[in-house]
Structure formats: structure tokens, C-alpha cells
GROMACS .gro file of C-alpha atoms in nm:
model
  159
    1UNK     CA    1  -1.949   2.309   0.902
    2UNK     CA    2  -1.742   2.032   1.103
    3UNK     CA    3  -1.800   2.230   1.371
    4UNK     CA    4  -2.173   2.284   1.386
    5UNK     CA    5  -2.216   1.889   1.321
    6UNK     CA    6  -1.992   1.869   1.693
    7UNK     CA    7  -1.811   1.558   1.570
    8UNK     CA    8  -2.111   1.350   1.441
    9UNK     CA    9  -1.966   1.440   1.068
   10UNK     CA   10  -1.609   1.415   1.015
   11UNK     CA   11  -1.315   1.376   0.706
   12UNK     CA   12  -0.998   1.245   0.692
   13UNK     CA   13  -0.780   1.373   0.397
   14UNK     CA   14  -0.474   1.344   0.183
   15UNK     CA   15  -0.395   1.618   0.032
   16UNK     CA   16  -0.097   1.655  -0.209
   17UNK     CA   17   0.003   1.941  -0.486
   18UNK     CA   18   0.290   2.142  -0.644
   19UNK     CA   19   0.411   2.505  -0.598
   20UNK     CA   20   0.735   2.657  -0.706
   21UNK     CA   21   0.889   2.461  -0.423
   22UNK     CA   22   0.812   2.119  -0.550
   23UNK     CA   23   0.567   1.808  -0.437
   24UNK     CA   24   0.402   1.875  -0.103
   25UNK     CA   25   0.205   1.583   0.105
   26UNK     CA   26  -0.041   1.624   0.384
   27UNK     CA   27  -0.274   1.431   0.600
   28UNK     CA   28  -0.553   1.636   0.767
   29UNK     CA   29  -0.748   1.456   1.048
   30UNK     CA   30  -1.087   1.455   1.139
   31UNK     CA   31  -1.022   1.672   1.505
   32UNK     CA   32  -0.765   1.893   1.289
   33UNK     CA   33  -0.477   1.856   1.293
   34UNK     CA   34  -0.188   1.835   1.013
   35UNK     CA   35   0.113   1.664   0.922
   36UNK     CA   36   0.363   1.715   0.605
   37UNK     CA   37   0.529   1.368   0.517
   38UNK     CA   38   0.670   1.191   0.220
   39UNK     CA   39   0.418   0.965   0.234
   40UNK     CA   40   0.055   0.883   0.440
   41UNK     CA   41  -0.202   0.678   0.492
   42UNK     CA   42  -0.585   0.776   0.650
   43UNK     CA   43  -0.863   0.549   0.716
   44UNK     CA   44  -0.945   0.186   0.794
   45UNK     CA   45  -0.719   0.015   0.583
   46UNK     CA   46  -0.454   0.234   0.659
   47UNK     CA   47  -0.221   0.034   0.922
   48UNK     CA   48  -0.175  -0.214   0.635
   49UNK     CA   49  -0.117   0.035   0.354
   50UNK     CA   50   0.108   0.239   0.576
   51UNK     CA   51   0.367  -0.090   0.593
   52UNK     CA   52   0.380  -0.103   0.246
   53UNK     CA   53   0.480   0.207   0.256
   54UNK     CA   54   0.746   0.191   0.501
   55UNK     CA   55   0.894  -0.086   0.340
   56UNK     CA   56   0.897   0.001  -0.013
   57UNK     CA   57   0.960   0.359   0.021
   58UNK     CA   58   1.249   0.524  -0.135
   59UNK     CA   59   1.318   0.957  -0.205
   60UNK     CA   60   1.422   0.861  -0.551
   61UNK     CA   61   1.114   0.708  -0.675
   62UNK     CA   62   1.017   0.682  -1.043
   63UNK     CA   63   0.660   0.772  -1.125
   64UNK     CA   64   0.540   0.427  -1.225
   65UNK     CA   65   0.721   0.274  -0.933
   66UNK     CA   66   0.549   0.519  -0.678
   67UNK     CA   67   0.199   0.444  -0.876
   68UNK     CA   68   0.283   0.076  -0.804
   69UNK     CA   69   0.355   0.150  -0.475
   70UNK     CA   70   0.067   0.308  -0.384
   71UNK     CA   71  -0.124   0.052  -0.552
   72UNK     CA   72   0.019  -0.210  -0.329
   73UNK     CA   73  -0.052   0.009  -0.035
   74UNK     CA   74  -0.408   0.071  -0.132
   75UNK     CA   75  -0.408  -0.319  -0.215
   76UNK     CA   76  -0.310  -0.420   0.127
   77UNK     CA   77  -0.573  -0.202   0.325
   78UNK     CA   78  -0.839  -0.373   0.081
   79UNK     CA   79  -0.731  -0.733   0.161
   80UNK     CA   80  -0.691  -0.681   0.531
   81UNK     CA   81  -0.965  -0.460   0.661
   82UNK     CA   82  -1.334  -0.497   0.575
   83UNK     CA   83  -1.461  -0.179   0.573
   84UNK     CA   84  -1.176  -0.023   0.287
   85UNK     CA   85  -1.355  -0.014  -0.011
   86UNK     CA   86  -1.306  -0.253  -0.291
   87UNK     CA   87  -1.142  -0.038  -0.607
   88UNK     CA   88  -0.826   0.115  -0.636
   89UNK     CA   89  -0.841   0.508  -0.759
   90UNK     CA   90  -0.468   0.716  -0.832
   91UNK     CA   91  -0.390   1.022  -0.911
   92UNK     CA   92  -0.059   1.161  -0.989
   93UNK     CA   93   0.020   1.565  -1.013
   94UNK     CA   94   0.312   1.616  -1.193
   95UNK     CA   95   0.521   1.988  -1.102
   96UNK     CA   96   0.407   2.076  -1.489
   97UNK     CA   97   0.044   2.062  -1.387
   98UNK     CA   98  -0.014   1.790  -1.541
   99UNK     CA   99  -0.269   1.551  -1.370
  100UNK     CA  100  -0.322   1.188  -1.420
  101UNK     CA  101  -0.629   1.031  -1.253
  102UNK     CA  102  -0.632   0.650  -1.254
  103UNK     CA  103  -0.965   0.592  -1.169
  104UNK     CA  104  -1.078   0.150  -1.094
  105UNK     CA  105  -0.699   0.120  -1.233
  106UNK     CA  106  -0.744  -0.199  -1.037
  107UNK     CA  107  -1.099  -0.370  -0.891
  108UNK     CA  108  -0.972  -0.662  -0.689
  109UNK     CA  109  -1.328  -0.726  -0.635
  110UNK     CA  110  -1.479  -0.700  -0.932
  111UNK     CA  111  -1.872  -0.812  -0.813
  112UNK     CA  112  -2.053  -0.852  -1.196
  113UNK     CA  113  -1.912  -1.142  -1.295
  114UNK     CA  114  -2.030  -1.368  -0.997
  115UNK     CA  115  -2.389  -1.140  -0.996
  116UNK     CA  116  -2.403  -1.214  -1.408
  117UNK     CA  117  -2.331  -1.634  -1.305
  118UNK     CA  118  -2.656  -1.626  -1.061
  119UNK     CA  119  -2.979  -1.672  -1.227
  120UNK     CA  120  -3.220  -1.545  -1.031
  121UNK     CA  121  -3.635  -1.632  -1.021
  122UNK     CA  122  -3.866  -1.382  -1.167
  123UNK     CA  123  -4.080  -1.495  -0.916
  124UNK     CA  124  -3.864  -1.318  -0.635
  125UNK     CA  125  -3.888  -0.982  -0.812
  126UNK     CA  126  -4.126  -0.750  -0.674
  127UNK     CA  127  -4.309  -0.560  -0.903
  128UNK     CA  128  -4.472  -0.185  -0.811
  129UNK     CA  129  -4.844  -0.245  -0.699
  130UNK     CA  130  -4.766  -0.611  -0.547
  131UNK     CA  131  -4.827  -0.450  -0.190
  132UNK     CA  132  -5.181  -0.304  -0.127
  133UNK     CA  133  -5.190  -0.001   0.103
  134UNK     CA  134  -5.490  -0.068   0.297
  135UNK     CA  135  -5.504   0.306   0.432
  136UNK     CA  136  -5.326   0.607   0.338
  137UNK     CA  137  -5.360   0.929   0.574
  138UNK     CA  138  -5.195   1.233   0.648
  139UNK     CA  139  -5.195   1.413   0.977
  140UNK     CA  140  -5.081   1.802   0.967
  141UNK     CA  141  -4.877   1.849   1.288
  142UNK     CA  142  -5.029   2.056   1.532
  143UNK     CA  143  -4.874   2.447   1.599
  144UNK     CA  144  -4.688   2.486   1.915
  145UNK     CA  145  -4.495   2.156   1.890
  146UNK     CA  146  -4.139   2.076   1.832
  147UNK     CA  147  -3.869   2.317   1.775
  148UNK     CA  148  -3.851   2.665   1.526
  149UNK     CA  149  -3.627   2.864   1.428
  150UNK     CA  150  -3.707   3.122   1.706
  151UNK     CA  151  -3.614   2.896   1.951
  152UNK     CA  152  -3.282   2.859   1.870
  153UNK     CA  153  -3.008   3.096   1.968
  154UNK     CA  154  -2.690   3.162   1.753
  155UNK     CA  155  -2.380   3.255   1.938
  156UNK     CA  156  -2.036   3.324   1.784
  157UNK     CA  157  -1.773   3.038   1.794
  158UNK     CA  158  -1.516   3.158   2.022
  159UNK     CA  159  -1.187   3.202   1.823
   0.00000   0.00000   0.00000
């Protein structure tokens, strides 16, 4: 599907499990390619998170200090890049199978309080029906404009 969308849709992903060989880690860009590390960061916010990371690091982590960790990281890509969100989501996958999703385990920027403190005017509501429509039409498109199916041509993606 990436493909067919030629780079106007794209993903960047973490993606960590367990197999009989223990914890694995990877981080799959957008163009495609892969790296396994002990730890990654993808996104916006990432340069931030990733120097949490390399400074709190350690191969002998507990679980709650990696959560905390991770919290920071995702923390710091919050606070210093606009465009990162504003919740904090974590899941741990133990090599039981266990899976523990911490989902808004922290929302630095928690928005109802300040939108439950403004009172707003009734009179700046708009209710259905406020706006007349002064003319409604509809205009069937004429045949033998624009592109069909028939037009198009399918070709196998070279491999």
C-alpha cells in the first residue's frame, strides 16, 4: 500500500516483542529500512527523547525504571517539539506474554480543566438552521470526463 501512495503516505514504527530468544527492539522507517537496538526513538520529538535515552540507559534495567525512563523520554519530545502529541501511552511485553498497556499514564497537558474555567456566550453557539441556503442544486457530471477505471493501466511492481 506504501507503495501505491509513492511516498505521499508514510509510517514510522517501533516495534518490540519476545520469542524464545528474549526482548527484541526495532525501528522501521518510512523509506524502509530497519534497525535492531536496545533502545529507539521515531518521530518529531524524537532528538529529545533519544537523549534521555542515551543518558539514562543501562542493560540491567528494572521494569519500573525502564517505564520511567521511557516516560521521561516521551516527556522530553512533548516539552520540546510542537508537533509530539500531548499524552504519554506505554506498553510493556513481558517474555511470559504478559502485556501491560499504560494508556494517558501521564497527560502533561491535560486541556479540560482550563476549557471547564472559560465560560463561554450562548450567543456564539451556532445552532443548525442559523444559515439559510439560498439555492441548493445538483449538477450530474457529464460522460466522457475525467478519469475511469479503463483508463488506467496496472503493471507489476518490479521485484
Amino acid at each position: 500500500m506504501l507503495f501505491r501512495y509513492q511516498g505521499y503516505v508514510s509510517a514510522a514504527l517501533v516495534l518490540g516483542g519476545c520469542d524464545v530468544n528474549g526482548p527484541h527492539l526495532y525501528q522501521i522507517y518510512p523509506h524502509g529500512s530497519t534497525g535492531k537496538l536496545p533502545f529507539t526513538t521515531m518521530g518529531s520529538g524524537s532528538l529529545a527523547a533519544m537523549a534521555v535515552f542515551e543518558e539514562g540507559f543501562k542493560d540491567d534495567l528494572e521494569e519500573e525504571e525502564a517505564v520511567e525512563l521511557v516516560k521521561r523520554a516521551i516527556l522530553a519530545g512533548i516539552f520540546n517539539d510542537l508537533g509530539s502529541g500531548s499524552n504519554c501511552d506505554t506498553t510493556v511485553i513481558r517474555l511470559d506474554g504478559t502485556v501491560v498497556h499504560g494508556r494517558n499514564c501521564i497527560m502533561p497537558n491535560e486541556v479540560k480543566p482550563l476549557r471547564d474555567s472559560v465560560k463561554r456566550s450562548d450567543v456564539l453557539n451556532m445552532r443548525k438552521g442559523t444559515t439559510a441556503v439560498l439555492k441548493s442544486t445538483f449538477k450530474p457530471r457529464k460522460s466522457g470526463f475525467g478519469v475511469t477505471l479503463a483508463d488506467v493501466t496496472v503493471t507489476p511492481m518490479e521485484t
